[in-house]
Amino acid sequence: MSLYGTLSRIVGGGRSDKVAPVAELVSEIMDTSPATVAPETSVADVVATLREHQLPGVPVVDSDGRVVGIVTEADLVLPDQDGDLHIPHYVNLFGGTVFLESLHRFEGRLRKAFAANAADMMTRDPDSVSPDTSVRDAARLIHETGHNRLPVVEDGRLVGVVTRVDVLGALAA
């Protein structure tokens, strides 16, 4: 028996003329009612939302439903060799301070270390996809960026979330 016949029999419940439809678009596999937080949500409430829904990340949406960021577990933890906030290397030269590394990364880590709400700790303008993005393109973006979940937006507004597991399930079907 051919592979097609075997798959048809398994999926079709013994009938070789039926094949399960394969999801082609993100709209077919996305979670249409994902958990979200507002920019003013406290850090404690963000953590509570992540724990309650057992999520590694949550989109941050404004009052109009527009995605303004995403908070992930990585945003809540400040990894460093010594477990503390590393001050960039610098030298004092002619009465001034010259930093030997970019202050941009330090400023971002400092902001997150003292975050009071989701807006302070979120990653702004997260990578996202639209409902009509192909599953393969979503898989490619997830692979290239290393993200586990992507907001699905339409006209700037959140309409769902698609995860690595959703995409893998669709591609394996």
Coordinates of C-alpha atoms in Angstrom, one line a residue:
M1 CA 0.0 0.0 0.0
S2 CA 1.3 3.5 -0.8
L3 CA 2.0 6.1 1.8
Y4 CA -0.9 8.1 0.6
G5 CA -3.2 5.1 1.0
T6 CA -1.9 4.4 4.5
L7 CA -2.3 8.0 5.6
S8 CA -5.8 8.2 4.0
R9 CA -6.8 5.0 5.8
I10 CA -5.6 6.3 9.2
V11 CA -7.0 9.8 8.8
G12 CA -10.1 8.8 7.0
G13 CA -11.1 6.1 9.5
G14 CA -10.5 3.3 7.0
R15 CA -11.8 5.0 3.9
S16 CA -9.1 5.7 1.4
D17 CA -11.0 8.5 -0.3
K18 CA -10.8 11.0 2.6
V19 CA -7.7 12.9 3.6
A20 CA -7.7 15.3 6.6
P21 CA -7.3 18.9 5.5
V22 CA -4.0 20.5 6.2
A23 CA -3.9 24.0 7.7
E24 CA -2.4 26.4 5.3
L25 CA -3.0 29.8 6.9
V26 CA -2.3 31.1 10.4
S27 CA -6.0 31.9 10.8
E28 CA -6.7 28.2 10.8
I29 CA -4.4 27.4 13.7
M30 CA -4.2 30.5 15.9
D31 CA -5.7 31.0 19.3
T32 CA -8.4 33.6 18.7
S33 CA -8.8 34.6 22.3
P34 CA -5.4 34.8 23.8
A35 CA -4.6 36.2 27.3
T36 CA -3.3 39.8 27.1
V37 CA -2.2 42.6 29.4
A38 CA -2.4 46.4 29.2
P39 CA 0.7 48.6 29.3
E40 CA -0.2 49.8 32.8
T41 CA -0.6 46.2 34.2
S42 CA 1.7 45.8 37.2
V43 CA 4.6 43.4 37.0
A44 CA 3.0 41.2 39.7
D45 CA -0.2 41.0 37.6
V46 CA 1.8 40.2 34.4
V47 CA 3.5 37.3 36.3
A48 CA 0.1 36.2 37.6
T49 CA -1.4 36.2 34.1
L50 CA 1.6 34.1 32.8
R51 CA 1.2 31.6 35.7
E52 CA -2.6 31.4 35.5
H53 CA -2.6 30.6 31.8
Q54 CA 0.7 28.7 31.9
L55 CA 2.3 30.9 29.2
P56 CA 5.9 31.9 28.4
G57 CA 4.7 35.3 27.1
V58 CA 1.8 37.6 26.7
P59 CA 1.0 40.3 24.2
V60 CA 0.6 43.9 25.5
V61 CA -2.3 45.7 23.9
D62 CA -3.6 49.2 24.3
S63 CA -7.2 50.2 24.9
D64 CA -7.9 50.0 21.1
G65 CA -6.7 46.4 21.0
R66 CA -3.4 47.4 19.2
V67 CA -0.3 45.4 19.9
V68 CA 2.3 47.7 21.5
G69 CA 4.6 45.0 22.8
I70 CA 5.1 41.5 24.3
V71 CA 6.3 40.4 27.7
T72 CA 8.0 37.1 27.9
E73 CA 9.7 35.1 30.7
A74 CA 13.0 36.4 29.3
D75 CA 11.9 40.0 30.0
L76 CA 11.2 39.1 33.6
V77 CA 14.7 37.6 34.3
L78 CA 17.9 39.5 34.1
P79 CA 20.5 36.8 33.2
D80 CA 24.1 37.7 33.9
Q81 CA 27.2 35.8 34.9
D82 CA 27.0 37.1 38.4
G83 CA 23.2 37.4 38.6
D84 CA 23.3 41.2 38.9
L85 CA 23.1 44.2 36.7
H86 CA 26.4 44.7 34.9
I87 CA 27.6 48.3 34.6
P88 CA 29.3 48.8 31.2
H89 CA 33.1 49.2 31.2
Y90 CA 34.4 52.7 31.1
V91 CA 37.5 54.8 31.4
N92 CA 37.9 58.3 32.9
L93 CA 39.7 60.5 30.4
F94 CA 40.4 64.2 30.8
G95 CA 37.9 64.6 33.6
G96 CA 35.1 62.8 31.6
T97 CA 33.8 59.3 31.4
V98 CA 34.0 57.3 28.2
F99 CA 32.0 54.1 28.0
L100 CA 33.7 51.3 26.1
E101 CA 30.4 49.5 25.3
S102 CA 27.0 50.7 24.2
L103 CA 24.8 52.1 26.9
H104 CA 21.7 51.0 25.0
R105 CA 21.7 47.4 26.3
F106 CA 22.5 48.6 29.9
E107 CA 19.6 51.1 29.8
G108 CA 17.2 48.5 28.6
R109 CA 18.3 46.1 31.3
L110 CA 18.1 48.8 33.9
R111 CA 14.6 49.8 32.8
K112 CA 13.5 46.1 33.1
A113 CA 15.2 45.7 36.5
F114 CA 13.2 48.5 37.9
A115 CA 10.0 47.9 35.9
A116 CA 6.7 48.9 37.6
N117 CA 4.4 47.8 34.8
A118 CA 4.2 45.9 31.4
A119 CA 5.2 49.0 29.4
D120 CA 8.5 49.2 31.3
M121 CA 9.5 45.6 30.7
M122 CA 7.9 44.7 27.3
T123 CA 9.7 44.3 24.1
R124 CA 8.2 47.0 21.9
D125 CA 7.0 46.4 18.3
P126 CA 7.2 42.6 18.5
D127 CA 7.5 40.5 15.4
S128 CA 4.0 39.5 14.3
V129 CA 2.0 37.8 11.5
S130 CA -1.4 38.4 9.9
P131 CA -4.2 35.9 9.7
D132 CA -3.5 35.3 6.0
T133 CA 0.2 34.5 6.5
S134 CA 1.0 31.0 5.4
V135 CA 1.8 28.4 8.1
R136 CA 5.2 27.9 6.4
D137 CA 6.0 31.6 6.5
A138 CA 5.0 31.7 10.2
A139 CA 7.3 28.7 10.8
R140 CA 10.1 30.4 9.0
L141 CA 9.7 33.6 11.1
I142 CA 9.5 31.6 14.4
H143 CA 12.7 29.7 13.4
E144 CA 14.6 32.8 12.3
T145 CA 13.7 34.9 15.4
G146 CA 13.7 32.1 18.0
H147 CA 10.3 33.2 19.3
N148 CA 7.9 30.7 20.7
R149 CA 4.8 32.7 20.0
L150 CA 3.8 35.5 17.6
P151 CA 0.9 37.9 17.9
V152 CA -1.5 37.7 14.9
V153 CA -2.6 41.2 13.9
E154 CA -5.0 42.6 11.5
D155 CA -5.0 46.4 10.9
G156 CA -2.7 46.7 13.9
R157 CA -5.2 45.0 16.2
L158 CA -4.6 41.7 18.0
V159 CA -6.8 38.9 16.6
G160 CA -4.9 36.0 17.9
V161 CA -1.6 34.3 18.8
V162 CA 0.1 31.5 17.0
T163 CA 2.7 29.4 18.8
R164 CA 5.6 27.2 17.7
V165 CA 3.6 24.1 18.8
D166 CA 0.6 25.3 16.6
V167 CA 2.9 25.6 13.6
L168 CA 4.6 22.3 14.2
G169 CA 1.3 20.6 14.6
A170 CA 0.0 22.0 11.3
L171 CA 3.2 21.1 9.4
A172 CA 3.2 17.6 10.8
A173 CA -0.4 16.9 9.8

